[in-house]
Amino acid sequence: MVKMKDSGIEWIGEIPETWEKVKFNAIYSNRNTKVSDREYAPLSVTKKGIVPQLATAAKTNDNDNRKLVKSGDFVINSRSDRRGSCGISSLDGSVSLINTVLEPKNIQMEPLYFDFLFHTIQFADEFYKWGHGIVDDLWTTNWNDMKNITLILPTRSEQQQIADYLDKKVSQIQTVIKSKQQQIAELTEYKNSLIFEYVTGKKQVKEAN
């Protein structure tokens, strides 16, 4: 049994007693370099991660007023209406100014571990507690807000073990989900075909004797 202690962080609760606490700005720095999307391809920050700009993304004519993203950066949308949109970028590119671009700065951190942590509902709730705004739709949590959020810091080896385990398990779960979705799609198609064939008389109901 692992000995636990109170983290003193409301949204975290108890943690293993060997784990530490750390401020956000101890492991990430704010990359706030302005660039043009003519030099750096536009990216979209989605709930599934950082991807080349989606065709459905809102676009402006302010092509030169964007933020630089380097491969390995963690990007998070600061707006409450984009809740949960974040991820590690595998691409160099640029994002709109409503996003916060975070450059890893601490050699004692495993980025994938924090990627999993930052995708939890509990972190999303805490993240927006630190924000501000006039109305809910315009509520924003920027770097000056988030840099003082307290996080947990397992040892580097534990971070790696947790990240590797979750990466494997999530991949397995996604495979099962994809298989089930295919089965659901096939059953739905069969149901629709069955309904059509009977209501149009192509098949007849056989009455029991």
Coordinates of C-alpha atoms in Angstrom, one line a residue:
M1 CA 0.0 0.0 0.0
V2 CA 1.2 3.5 -0.9
K3 CA 1.3 5.9 2.0
M4 CA -0.9 8.9 1.2
K5 CA -1.0 12.5 2.4
D6 CA -3.3 15.5 2.0
S7 CA -2.1 17.5 -1.0
G8 CA -3.7 20.7 0.3
I9 CA -5.1 21.2 -3.2
E10 CA -8.9 21.0 -3.2
W11 CA -9.3 19.6 -6.7
I12 CA -6.6 16.9 -6.2
G13 CA -7.2 15.6 -2.6
E14 CA -4.8 13.0 -1.3
I15 CA -1.6 12.1 -3.2
P16 CA 1.3 9.6 -2.5
E17 CA 3.5 11.1 0.2
T18 CA 6.6 11.1 -2.1
W19 CA 4.9 13.4 -4.6
E20 CA 5.5 17.1 -4.5
K21 CA 3.5 20.3 -5.3
V22 CA 4.7 22.8 -7.8
K23 CA 3.4 26.0 -9.4
F24 CA 2.4 26.0 -13.0
N25 CA 5.2 28.4 -14.0
A26 CA 7.8 26.1 -12.5
I27 CA 7.3 23.6 -15.3
Y28 CA 6.0 25.7 -18.2
S29 CA 6.9 29.1 -19.5
N30 CA 4.7 31.3 -21.7
R31 CA 5.6 31.4 -25.4
N32 CA 4.2 34.7 -26.5
T33 CA 6.0 35.2 -29.8
K34 CA 3.9 36.9 -32.5
V35 CA 4.1 35.5 -36.0
S36 CA 2.2 35.4 -39.3
D37 CA 0.3 32.4 -40.6
R38 CA 2.1 33.0 -43.9
E39 CA 5.3 31.8 -42.3
Y40 CA 3.8 29.4 -39.8
A41 CA 0.9 27.2 -40.9
P42 CA -2.4 27.9 -38.9
L43 CA -3.3 25.2 -36.3
S44 CA -6.6 24.5 -34.5
V45 CA -6.8 23.8 -30.8
T46 CA -9.4 21.1 -30.3
K47 CA -10.6 18.7 -27.6
K48 CA -8.7 16.0 -29.5
G49 CA -5.5 18.0 -29.6
I50 CA -3.6 20.3 -31.9
V51 CA -4.3 19.8 -35.6
P52 CA -3.9 21.6 -38.9
Q53 CA -6.5 24.4 -39.1
L54 CA -10.0 23.0 -39.5
A55 CA -12.1 24.1 -42.4
T56 CA -14.8 25.0 -39.9
A57 CA -12.4 27.2 -37.8
A58 CA -13.3 30.9 -37.5
K59 CA -10.8 32.9 -39.6
T60 CA -9.9 36.6 -39.5
N61 CA -8.0 38.8 -41.9
D62 CA -5.4 39.5 -39.1
N63 CA -2.9 37.0 -40.5
D64 CA 0.1 38.6 -38.8
N65 CA -1.3 38.7 -35.3
R66 CA -0.9 35.0 -34.2
K67 CA 1.2 33.1 -31.7
L68 CA 4.1 30.8 -32.5
V69 CA 3.8 27.1 -31.6
K70 CA 6.8 24.8 -31.7
S71 CA 6.6 21.0 -31.7
G72 CA 6.4 19.8 -28.1
D73 CA 4.6 22.9 -26.8
F74 CA 1.4 22.5 -24.9
V75 CA -1.4 24.7 -26.2
I76 CA -4.6 25.4 -24.3
N77 CA -7.6 27.5 -25.3
S78 CA -8.2 30.2 -22.7
R79 CA -11.9 30.7 -23.5
S80 CA -14.6 29.0 -21.4
D81 CA -16.7 28.2 -24.6
R82 CA -13.7 26.1 -25.8
R83 CA -13.5 24.2 -22.5
G84 CA -11.2 21.1 -22.7
S85 CA -9.6 22.2 -26.0
C86 CA -5.8 21.6 -25.5
G87 CA -2.9 19.3 -26.2
I88 CA 0.7 18.8 -27.1
S89 CA 1.5 20.0 -30.6
S90 CA 3.5 17.6 -32.8
L91 CA 3.8 20.5 -35.4
D92 CA 5.4 23.9 -35.7
G93 CA 2.7 26.5 -36.6
S94 CA 0.6 29.3 -35.3
V95 CA -2.6 29.7 -33.3
S96 CA -5.0 32.6 -32.6
L97 CA -4.4 34.9 -29.7
I98 CA -7.1 33.4 -27.5
N99 CA -4.8 30.4 -27.0
T100 CA -2.0 30.1 -24.4
V101 CA 1.2 28.5 -25.7
L102 CA 3.3 26.7 -23.0
E103 CA 6.9 25.7 -23.5
P104 CA 8.1 22.9 -21.2
K105 CA 11.0 24.2 -19.0
N106 CA 11.5 21.6 -16.3
I107 CA 13.6 18.5 -17.0
Q108 CA 11.8 16.7 -14.2
M109 CA 8.5 16.6 -16.1
E110 CA 7.1 14.2 -18.6
P111 CA 4.9 16.1 -21.0
L112 CA 2.5 13.2 -21.8
Y113 CA 1.7 12.8 -18.0
F114 CA 0.7 16.5 -17.8
D115 CA -1.3 16.1 -21.1
F116 CA -3.4 13.5 -19.4
L117 CA -3.7 15.6 -16.2
F118 CA -4.8 18.7 -18.1
H119 CA -7.5 16.7 -20.0
T120 CA -9.3 15.8 -16.7
I121 CA -12.6 17.4 -15.8
Q122 CA -11.2 18.3 -12.4
F123 CA -8.3 20.4 -14.0
A124 CA -10.7 22.0 -16.4
D125 CA -12.9 23.1 -13.5
E126 CA -9.9 24.5 -11.6
F127 CA -8.5 26.2 -14.7
Y128 CA -11.7 28.2 -15.2
K129 CA -11.9 29.1 -11.5
W130 CA -8.8 31.2 -12.1
G131 CA -10.3 33.1 -15.0
H132 CA -12.2 36.3 -15.3
G133 CA -14.8 38.0 -17.5
I134 CA -18.0 39.8 -17.8
V135 CA -20.2 37.0 -19.0
D136 CA -19.8 33.2 -19.1
D137 CA -19.2 33.0 -22.9
L138 CA -16.3 35.5 -22.6
W139 CA -14.8 34.0 -19.5
T140 CA -11.0 33.8 -20.0
T141 CA -8.1 32.2 -18.1
N142 CA -4.8 33.7 -19.4
W143 CA -1.2 33.1 -18.5
N144 CA -1.2 35.6 -15.6
D145 CA -4.1 33.7 -14.1
M146 CA -2.9 30.1 -14.7
K147 CA 0.7 30.5 -13.9
N148 CA -0.1 30.4 -10.1
I149 CA -2.2 27.2 -10.3
T150 CA -0.7 24.5 -8.0
L151 CA 0.0 21.2 -9.7
I152 CA 1.3 17.8 -8.4
L153 CA 4.7 16.5 -9.4
P154 CA 5.4 12.8 -9.1
T155 CA 8.9 11.6 -9.7
R156 CA 10.0 11.6 -13.3
S157 CA 10.0 7.8 -13.4
E158 CA 6.5 7.7 -12.0
Q159 CA 5.3 10.2 -14.5
Q160 CA 6.7 8.1 -17.3
Q161 CA 5.1 4.9 -15.9
I162 CA 1.7 6.6 -15.5
A163 CA 1.8 8.1 -19.0
D164 CA 2.9 4.9 -20.6
Y165 CA 0.2 2.9 -18.8
L166 CA -2.6 5.4 -19.7
D167 CA -1.4 5.7 -23.3
K168 CA -1.7 1.9 -23.7
K169 CA -5.1 1.6 -21.9
V170 CA -6.6 4.6 -23.7
S171 CA -5.5 3.1 -27.1
Q172 CA -7.2 -0.2 -26.1
I173 CA -10.4 1.5 -25.1
Q174 CA -10.4 3.6 -28.3
T175 CA -10.1 0.4 -30.3
V176 CA -13.1 -1.1 -28.5
I177 CA -15.1 2.1 -29.0
K178 CA -14.3 2.1 -32.7
S179 CA -15.4 -1.6 -33.0
K180 CA -18.6 -0.9 -31.1
Q181 CA -19.4 2.1 -33.2
Q182 CA -19.0 0.0 -36.4
Q183 CA -21.4 -2.6 -34.9
I184 CA -23.9 0.1 -34.0
A185 CA -23.6 1.6 -37.5
E186 CA -24.2 -1.9 -39.1
L187 CA -27.2 -2.6 -36.8
T188 CA -28.7 0.8 -37.5
E189 CA -28.4 0.2 -41.2
Y190 CA -30.0 -3.2 -40.8
K191 CA -32.8 -1.7 -38.8
N192 CA -33.5 1.0 -41.4
S193 CA -33.4 -1.5 -44.2
L194 CA -35.8 -3.8 -42.3
I195 CA -38.3 -1.0 -41.6
F196 CA -38.2 0.1 -45.3
E197 CA -38.7 -3.4 -46.6
Y198 CA -41.8 -4.1 -44.5
V199 CA -43.5 -0.7 -44.8
T200 CA -43.2 -0.9 -48.6
G201 CA -44.4 -4.5 -48.9
K202 CA -41.2 -5.9 -50.1
K203 CA -41.4 -8.4 -47.2
Q204 CA -44.5 -9.8 -45.7
V205 CA -45.3 -10.5 -42.1
K206 CA -46.0 -14.2 -41.6
E207 CA -48.9 -14.6 -39.2
A208 CA -48.6 -17.4 -36.7
N209 CA -51.1 -20.3 -37.1

